[in-house]
Amino acid sequence: MAPLMFKDAFWGSDFTCHAGYDAVIQRMRDGRQMCKDMEELIKMRAIAEEKYGKELVTIARKAGGQSEISTLRASFEQLKTQIENIGNFHIQLSDILKEEVKKIETFRERQKEQRKKFESIMEKVQKKKVTLFKKTMESKKTYEVKCREADEAETSERTNAQAKNAEKVRHRVKQCRQAANEAERVYMTNIDQLETVRRDWEDTHRSTCEVFQQLEGDRINMLRCALWDHCNHFSLRCVKDDELYEEVRKLLEQCDITTDNNCFVEMKKTGSKPPDPIVFESCYPAGTERNSNGRAFFSQEDITRRSSDPLLRRSVSISTESPTISRPISASVAQSEMSDNGYAPLPLLHTTPTEVQFYVVLYDYTAQEQDELSMNRGDIVQVLVKGEDGWWTVERNGYSGLVPGNYLDKI
């Protein structure tokens, strides 16, 4: 495409009109504003990059991961390291962008000085041209007036040639003609001077337009290169970021589930064998006979000895039946039932309250077995038997059963 020249495109038909030059000047001012806008954009981007970089560094340094082990921890540590590296690179990129802002600002100020110099020259030439043009137009009017006066005087002389004041008329005609000649001389002088100024203005306009076009070309080229470099910086930053993340991916490829689990086992293992089973330890001497349901039998002498114990007579009930909760059971051996071979079943020990005791339920409890009693928090129950194993027999609303003793609190 053929370039269009400023010097050939911004003229006007009006001698005093400078619309073409004003359009060029406005373009130069718009270009200066564009430089400022570019500076502001890069400056804000530099601030954002610096802030982003510092936040990445902070994130990398505050991230935990110390509880992890083996290959996964190595991958995580590598990720933190690369995030911190990326943050530092973004901070460096912010410094580069700030340098770019300074370059554009220096360029803009240098162009401003050159533009101002030529603007000053053009302003003087234009002002001189306009002033001389007005002076020439005034001399032209004076010349025209003087010519009309001379013509009128000559016409009057011809029509009044025989008049008594003919001499006076001739003198007046002579004066008017001299004035017209003088006005013509001044007018022609002004025309010559105006032409000289016009040529000077025209040459200055051309040279100024050439300089402005060169400045505009330099500005466009500079901003284009600045934008190009700006994009290159961030494209390169993306490539570098990907290279750093590739280092993380390489370690992630080595991350192995079996390796990590094995490492955990080796570091924290407590033993390779489970504890030995709990075996039954009988409370009865070896050789004690038992019936088919597992109950132990004692000799008559043993029964008499156990039942003759005054404490046992007060606190135990000897019976082959399940203990009756609603009434106390006598501990007399004579009242106990004997099996066919003369042995009595093992007595069940209970602690029977000596007086009526009422307790409040602290927690909800749902019966798990048939001999247990469900209860709700806040219920009032009567304790019938306090078992030594922590299970108490209680009665509520005519129903009785076993409940945990630590779920109750005495009123």
Tab-separated table of N, CA and C in Angstrom, residues 323 325 350 365-375 381-396 399-405 407-408:
chain	number	residue	atom	x	y	z
A	323	PRO	N	-33.999	-65.292	90.436
A	323	PRO	CA	-34.408	-64.504	91.600
A	323	PRO	C	-35.634	-63.674	91.297
A	325	ILE	N	-37.770	-60.513	91.708
A	325	ILE	CA	-37.392	-59.142	91.948
A	325	ILE	C	-38.340	-58.441	92.881
A	350	HIS	N	-27.308	-60.754	95.495
A	350	HIS	CA	-27.973	-59.478	95.206
A	350	HIS	C	-27.906	-58.598	96.410
A	365	TYR	N	-32.456	-44.921	77.432
A	365	TYR	CA	-31.910	-46.279	77.300
A	365	TYR	C	-32.956	-47.174	76.659
A	366	THR	N	-32.522	-47.931	75.631
A	366	THR	CA	-33.400	-48.871	74.937
A	366	THR	C	-32.980	-50.289	75.296
A	367	ALA	N	-33.928	-51.087	75.714
A	367	ALA	CA	-33.632	-52.461	76.144
A	367	ALA	C	-33.035	-53.254	74.992
A	368	GLN	N	-31.948	-53.983	75.292
A	368	GLN	CA	-31.292	-54.824	74.307
A	368	GLN	C	-31.648	-56.303	74.467
A	369	GLU	N	-32.071	-56.675	75.681
A	369	GLU	CA	-32.454	-58.067	75.959
A	369	GLU	C	-33.864	-58.084	76.536
A	370	GLN	N	-34.427	-59.308	76.637
A	370	GLN	CA	-35.801	-59.444	77.120
A	370	GLN	C	-35.929	-59.082	78.588
A	371	ASP	N	-34.840	-59.271	79.383
A	371	ASP	CA	-34.937	-58.997	80.815
A	371	ASP	C	-34.554	-57.554	81.136
A	372	GLU	N	-34.364	-56.712	80.136
A	372	GLU	CA	-34.025	-55.315	80.359
A	372	GLU	C	-35.256	-54.446	80.207
A	373	LEU	N	-35.170	-53.216	80.692
A	373	LEU	CA	-36.306	-52.296	80.690
A	373	LEU	C	-35.891	-51.006	79.964
A	374	SER	N	-36.673	-50.591	79.002
A	374	SER	CA	-36.409	-49.319	78.309
A	374	SER	C	-36.876	-48.163	79.165
A	375	MET	N	-36.154	-47.045	79.090
A	375	MET	CA	-36.533	-45.865	79.864
A	375	MET	C	-36.073	-44.606	79.127
A	381	VAL	N	-37.944	-43.869	88.538
A	381	VAL	CA	-38.022	-45.320	88.710
A	381	VAL	C	-37.709	-45.654	90.162
A	382	GLN	N	-38.210	-46.849	90.584
A	382	GLN	CA	-37.930	-47.365	91.925
A	382	GLN	C	-36.886	-48.459	91.784
A	383	VAL	N	-35.783	-48.329	92.522
A	383	VAL	CA	-34.718	-49.321	92.484
A	383	VAL	C	-35.084	-50.472	93.419
A	384	LEU	N	-35.113	-51.672	92.846
A	384	LEU	CA	-35.427	-52.867	93.637
A	384	LEU	C	-34.163	-53.583	94.055
A	385	VAL	N	-33.223	-53.755	93.118
A	385	VAL	CA	-31.996	-54.497	93.404
A	385	VAL	C	-30.841	-53.774	92.728
A	386	LYS	N	-29.727	-53.577	93.474
A	386	LYS	CA	-28.508	-53.001	92.924
A	386	LYS	C	-27.505	-54.121	92.709
A	387	GLY	N	-27.346	-54.559	91.502
A	387	GLY	CA	-26.408	-55.629	91.203
A	387	GLY	C	-24.967	-55.160	91.291
A	388	GLU	N	-24.083	-56.053	91.738
A	388	GLU	CA	-22.683	-55.695	91.865
A	388	GLU	C	-22.013	-55.518	90.511
A	389	ASP	N	-22.616	-56.038	89.459
A	389	ASP	CA	-22.048	-55.898	88.120
A	389	ASP	C	-22.437	-54.594	87.450
A	390	GLY	N	-23.147	-53.699	88.185
A	390	GLY	CA	-23.526	-52.409	87.625
A	390	GLY	C	-24.905	-52.396	87.009
A	391	TRP	N	-25.578	-53.530	86.923
A	391	TRP	CA	-26.937	-53.603	86.370
A	391	TRP	C	-27.922	-53.668	87.522
A	392	TRP	N	-28.859	-52.730	87.566
A	392	TRP	CA	-29.817	-52.621	88.657
A	392	TRP	C	-31.192	-53.038	88.156
A	393	THR	N	-31.929	-53.633	89.070
A	393	THR	CA	-33.323	-53.997	88.759
A	393	THR	C	-34.212	-52.871	89.252
A	394	VAL	N	-35.016	-52.304	88.352
A	394	VAL	CA	-35.889	-51.180	88.700
A	394	VAL	C	-37.310	-51.482	88.266
A	395	GLU	N	-38.241	-50.667	88.791
A	395	GLU	CA	-39.662	-50.824	88.444
A	395	GLU	C	-40.186	-49.459	88.019
A	396	ARG	N	-40.944	-49.449	86.931
A	396	ARG	CA	-41.572	-48.218	86.445
A	396	ARG	C	-42.904	-48.559	85.841
A	399	TYR	N	-43.834	-52.162	85.451
A	399	TYR	CA	-42.926	-53.010	84.707
A	399	TYR	C	-41.552	-52.955	85.368
A	400	SER	N	-40.853	-54.086	85.385
A	400	SER	CA	-39.537	-54.133	85.989
A	400	SER	C	-38.556	-54.783	85.033
A	401	GLY	N	-37.285	-54.485	85.231
A	401	GLY	CA	-36.236	-55.038	84.389
A	401	GLY	C	-34.886	-54.445	84.748
A	402	LEU	N	-33.858	-54.884	84.051
A	402	LEU	CA	-32.500	-54.440	84.298
A	402	LEU	C	-32.178	-53.185	83.492
A	403	VAL	N	-31.450	-52.272	84.141
A	403	VAL	CA	-30.979	-51.057	83.469
A	403	VAL	C	-29.571	-50.755	83.972
A	404	PRO	N	-28.736	-49.966	83.225
A	404	PRO	CA	-27.416	-49.584	83.719
A	404	PRO	C	-27.560	-48.652	84.912
A	405	GLY	N	-26.848	-48.947	86.016
A	405	GLY	CA	-26.933	-48.135	87.215
A	405	GLY	C	-26.398	-46.726	87.026
A	407	TYR	N	-26.864	-44.788	84.652
A	407	TYR	CA	-27.834	-43.961	83.946
A	407	TYR	C	-28.795	-43.310	84.911
A	408	LEU	N	-28.669	-43.596	86.240
A	408	LEU	CA	-29.630	-43.126	87.236
A	408	LEU	C	-28.954	-42.195	88.218
